[in-house]
Coordinates of C-alpha atoms in Angstrom, one line a residue:
M16 CA 15.7 22.5 -11.9
I17 CA 14.7 19.1 -10.6
D18 CA 15.4 16.3 -13.0
Q19 CA 13.1 13.4 -13.6
E20 CA 15.1 10.8 -11.5
L21 CA 15.1 13.1 -8.4
R22 CA 11.4 13.7 -8.8
R23 CA 10.7 9.9 -8.9
N24 CA 12.9 9.4 -5.8
L25 CA 11.0 12.1 -3.9
C26 CA 7.7 10.4 -4.8
R27 CA 9.1 7.1 -3.6
V28 CA 10.2 8.6 -0.3
G29 CA 6.8 10.3 0.0
L30 CA 5.1 6.9 -0.5
I31 CA 7.2 5.4 2.3
V32 CA 6.6 8.4 4.7
V33 CA 2.8 8.5 4.0
A34 CA 2.5 4.7 4.4
F35 CA 4.4 4.8 7.7
F36 CA 2.4 7.6 9.1
G37 CA -0.8 5.9 7.9
A38 CA 0.2 2.8 9.8
V39 CA 0.9 4.8 13.0
F40 CA -2.4 6.7 12.6
V41 CA -4.5 3.6 12.0
S42 CA -2.8 1.8 14.9
V43 CA -3.3 4.6 17.4
Y44 CA -6.7 6.1 16.5
L45 CA -8.6 3.2 14.9
D46 CA -7.0 0.3 16.8
S47 CA -6.8 -1.8 13.7
Y48 CA -3.6 -3.7 13.7
V49 CA -4.3 -5.6 10.6
L50 CA -4.8 -2.5 8.5
S51 CA -1.7 -1.0 10.2
S52 CA 0.3 -4.0 9.1
L53 CA -1.0 -3.6 5.5
F54 CA 0.2 0.0 5.5
S55 CA 3.5 -1.1 6.9
L56 CA 3.8 -3.6 4.0
I57 CA 3.1 -0.7 1.6
A58 CA 6.0 1.2 3.2
V59 CA 8.2 -1.8 2.7
A60 CA 7.1 -2.0 -0.9
G61 CA 8.0 1.7 -1.2
G62 CA 11.5 0.8 0.0
F63 CA 11.9 -1.8 -2.7
L64 CA 10.7 0.7 -5.2
L65 CA 13.3 3.2 -4.0
L66 CA 15.9 0.5 -4.4
K67 CA 14.6 0.0 -8.0
L68 CA 13.4 -3.6 -7.3
Q69 CA 10.2 -3.3 -9.4
K70 CA 9.4 -7.0 -9.3
A71 CA 9.5 -7.2 -5.4
Y72 CA 7.5 -4.0 -5.2
S73 CA 4.8 -5.4 -7.6
V74 CA 4.6 -8.7 -5.7
I75 CA 4.2 -7.0 -2.3
M76 CA 1.6 -4.6 -3.6
I77 CA -0.4 -7.5 -5.2
A78 CA -0.1 -9.4 -1.9
V79 CA -1.4 -6.3 0.0
G80 CA -4.3 -6.0 -2.4
V81 CA -5.3 -9.7 -2.0
L82 CA -5.0 -9.6 1.8
A83 CA -7.0 -6.4 1.9
L84 CA -9.6 -7.9 -0.3
A85 CA -9.8 -11.0 2.0
F86 CA -10.2 -8.7 5.1
T87 CA -12.9 -6.7 3.2
V88 CA -15.0 -9.8 2.8
L89 CA -14.4 -10.9 6.4
G90 CA -15.1 -7.4 7.8
Y91 CA -18.3 -7.2 5.7
L92 CA -19.5 -10.6 6.9
N93 CA -18.7 -9.7 10.5
L94 CA -19.7 -6.0 10.8
G95 CA -21.6 -5.1 7.6
L96 CA -20.7 -2.1 5.5
V97 CA -19.0 0.2 8.0
N98 CA -15.8 2.2 7.9
M99 CA -13.2 -0.6 8.2
P100 CA -14.4 -2.8 5.3
V101 CA -14.6 0.3 3.1
L102 CA -11.0 1.2 4.0
Y103 CA -9.9 -2.4 3.3
A104 CA -11.8 -2.3 -0.1
L105 CA -10.0 1.0 -1.1
L106 CA -6.6 -0.5 -0.1
A107 CA -7.4 -3.7 -2.1
V108 CA -8.2 -1.7 -5.2
V109 CA -5.0 0.4 -4.9
G110 CA -2.8 -2.6 -4.1
I111 CA -4.1 -4.8 -6.9
V112 CA -4.2 -2.1 -9.6
R113 CA -0.8 -0.6 -8.7
G114 CA 0.8 -4.0 -8.2
S115 CA -0.4 -5.3 -11.5
Q116 CA 0.7 -2.2 -13.4
A117 CA 4.2 -2.5 -11.9
Y118 CA 4.3 -6.2 -12.6
R119 CA 3.3 -5.6 -16.2
A120 CA 6.0 -2.9 -16.5
T121 CA 8.7 -5.4 -15.5
E122 CA 8.0 -7.8 -18.3

């Protein structure tokens, strides 16, 4: 029987692993180093979540969301609505929503 704390820790480690492999995949196959660095920041945020530093996790996720939103606008103005601005937009939504939920939980 897996208790609740072990389940949470497994989810946090899963976040770190998925973000790290996402960063490697984006860097190798899509040649987008900015998006890769945003995924790396999500992996760092997952590390802070694993260390139970909710405030640092929430601030990093909000920063990732805001940066991704800025790159969404820049990518749309530069290339139009193609795959990279859509990926930035999805990452912006996840970062801002998840970061604000975690920040609200700390207060």
